[in-house]
Amino acid sequence: MKVLVTGGAGFVGSHTVEALQRQGDEVLVVDDLSSGDFGWVPDELVVRADVRSPQAARAVEDFRPDAMVLLAAQMSVKVSMRDPLLDADVNVVGLVAMLEAGLRGGCGRFAFASSGGTIYGDVPAAQQPVTEDHPHAPRSFYGITKSVAVSYLETYARERGVETVALALGNVYGPRQNPWGEAGVVAIFAERAVQGLTCTVNGDGLSTRDYVHVDDVADAFARATRRGTGLVNVGTGIGTSVLEIHDHVVRAAGRPDLAPVLGPPLPGEVRAVALDPSRAASELGWRPTVTVADGVPGVVDWVGGRVRAAVPGVR
Ligand SMILES: NC(=O)c1ccc[n+]([C@@H]2O[C@H](COP(=O)([O-])OP(=O)(O)OC[C@H]3O[C@@H](n4cnc5c(N)ncnc54)[C@H](O)[C@@H]3O)[C@@H](O)[C@H]2O)c1
């Protein structure tokens, strides 16, 4: 099958490209490399273009994909709170531009990366883990774009006769996660712990997220190019607090003596998230396979390697 992946040069994208290749797909990536050119995907597979540009649309039309995986996004809650116009432009206008280009190029199936951590908003403990039928109540502009995109996909499916599925991802973690960015607490903590530095926890550290390993997420997208429809949670059903993540990271880094430092809470953040993955089992035949305890050491190893290469004196 021919599969075009927007944002395929990024963290989730590059793992997804590899999962697609493992199932024998011919893959093309459209990515403006705005998050950086990390070399995770061979140059010859990448068309460097902004999803809002005519070049990106032409690349889609020329490739004539059977399916598209739509990952390109402004993916920072913090940036969205500072610049909602940019966030909406990339995440909504850019998405619709790619859907339209896909239709012109004969694409019959679209799989999109929504965000289970932001679209449902603050869900009472009694209703966790949250199911896909829960009303959307995003607290950030990023969450709004990731919610409205779900409606776009459902409307394209109904009105244009294509197949669409939106995967509501938990907090994705794993190797290649950027420890120098603002997102991805596992990698950020790992980057400091391997250098023997203390980590700052925003708020009281008791906020919980559903941490899902990137290998599992890539597998979900590979499946979603073949099957599944509507909104589908891709998480573990388990909420893990920031303090628990800190504990896993400092242990894996061999520095259990490092105590966290509490800082101010971030605006637009929700309190607790755990995503019920039952629908993913029926729609995609998917189940999470990597626990946080098993997955965190791999991130610490990977980040440690990067830090040792970049920072003199770190062993
Ligand atoms: N990482 C997570 O925890 C998480 C959770 C929920 C949803 N998501 C969603 O999954 C997708 C992938 O996230 P990621 O963690 O791999 O982030 P990432 O920043 O590593 O990947 C995004 C990719 O999109 C590209 N991109 C950004 N703007 C673009 C534009 N205008 N035109 C073309 N390419 C553009 C970037 O260069 C990057 O390669 C995003 O849509 C994100 O919102 C991620």
GROMACS .gro file of N, CA, C and O in nm, residues 200-207 242-243 261-266 271:
model
   68
  200THR      N    1   1.262   1.997   3.791
  200THR     CA    2   1.151   2.077   3.841
  200THR      C    3   1.019   2.014   3.798
  200THR      O    4   1.000   1.983   3.680
  201VAL      N    5   0.931   1.995   3.892
  201VAL     CA    6   0.798   1.942   3.866
  201VAL      C    7   0.701   2.060   3.868
  201VAL      O    8   0.698   2.136   3.965
  202ASN      N    9   0.624   2.079   3.759
  202ASN     CA   10   0.527   2.188   3.756
  202ASN      C   11   0.406   2.152   3.839
  202ASN      O   12   0.346   2.047   3.820
  203GLY      N   13   0.368   2.240   3.934
  203GLY     CA   14   0.255   2.212   4.022
  203GLY      C   15   0.297   2.119   4.135
  203GLY      O   16   0.415   2.113   4.171
  204ASP      N   17   0.199   2.041   4.186
  204ASP     CA   18   0.230   1.955   4.302
  204ASP      C   19   0.281   1.817   4.263
  204ASP      O   20   0.311   1.734   4.350
  205GLY      N   21   0.288   1.790   4.132
  205GLY     CA   22   0.341   1.661   4.086
  205GLY      C   23   0.241   1.548   4.094
  205GLY      O   24   0.273   1.433   4.062
  206LEU      N   25   0.118   1.579   4.135
  206LEU     CA   26   0.018   1.473   4.150
  206LEU      C   27  -0.076   1.464   4.027
  206LEU      O   28  -0.164   1.378   4.023
  207SER      N   29  -0.056   1.555   3.930
  207SER     CA   30  -0.133   1.542   3.805
  207SER      C   31  -0.095   1.410   3.740
  207SER      O   32   0.022   1.372   3.740
  242VAL      N   33   0.321   1.268   3.781
  242VAL     CA   34   0.451   1.323   3.744
  242VAL      C   35   0.557   1.278   3.846
  242VAL      O   36   0.671   1.247   3.809
  243LEU      N   37   0.518   1.272   3.973
  243LEU     CA   38   0.614   1.227   4.075
  243LEU      C   39   0.652   1.080   4.054
  243LEU      O   40   0.768   1.042   4.074
  261VAL      N   41   1.208   1.918   4.256
  261VAL     CA   42   1.183   2.053   4.306
  261VAL      C   43   1.047   2.096   4.252
  261VAL      O   44   1.021   2.083   4.131
  262LEU      N   45   0.957   2.143   4.339
  262LEU     CA   46   0.823   2.180   4.292
  262LEU      C   47   0.822   2.324   4.240
  262LEU      O   48   0.877   2.415   4.303
  263GLY      N   49   0.762   2.344   4.118
  263GLY     CA   50   0.753   2.477   4.058
  263GLY      C   51   0.606   2.513   4.035
  263GLY      O   52   0.517   2.436   4.071
  264PRO      N   53   0.580   2.630   3.973
  264PRO     CA   54   0.440   2.672   3.951
  264PRO      C   55   0.370   2.584   3.848
  264PRO      O   56   0.435   2.533   3.757
  265PRO      N   57   0.237   2.567   3.859
  265PRO     CA   58   0.165   2.488   3.758
  265PRO      C   59   0.163   2.559   3.623
  265PRO      O   60   0.176   2.682   3.617
  266LEU      N   61   0.148   2.482   3.512
  266LEU     CA   62   0.142   2.540   3.378
  266LEU      C   63  -0.002   2.576   3.343
  266LEU      O   64  -0.094   2.501   3.378
  271ARG      N   65  -0.587   1.807   3.496
  271ARG     CA   66  -0.540   1.747   3.620
  271ARG      C   67  -0.510   1.596   3.609
  271ARG      O   68  -0.411   1.548   3.660
   0.00000   0.00000   0.00000
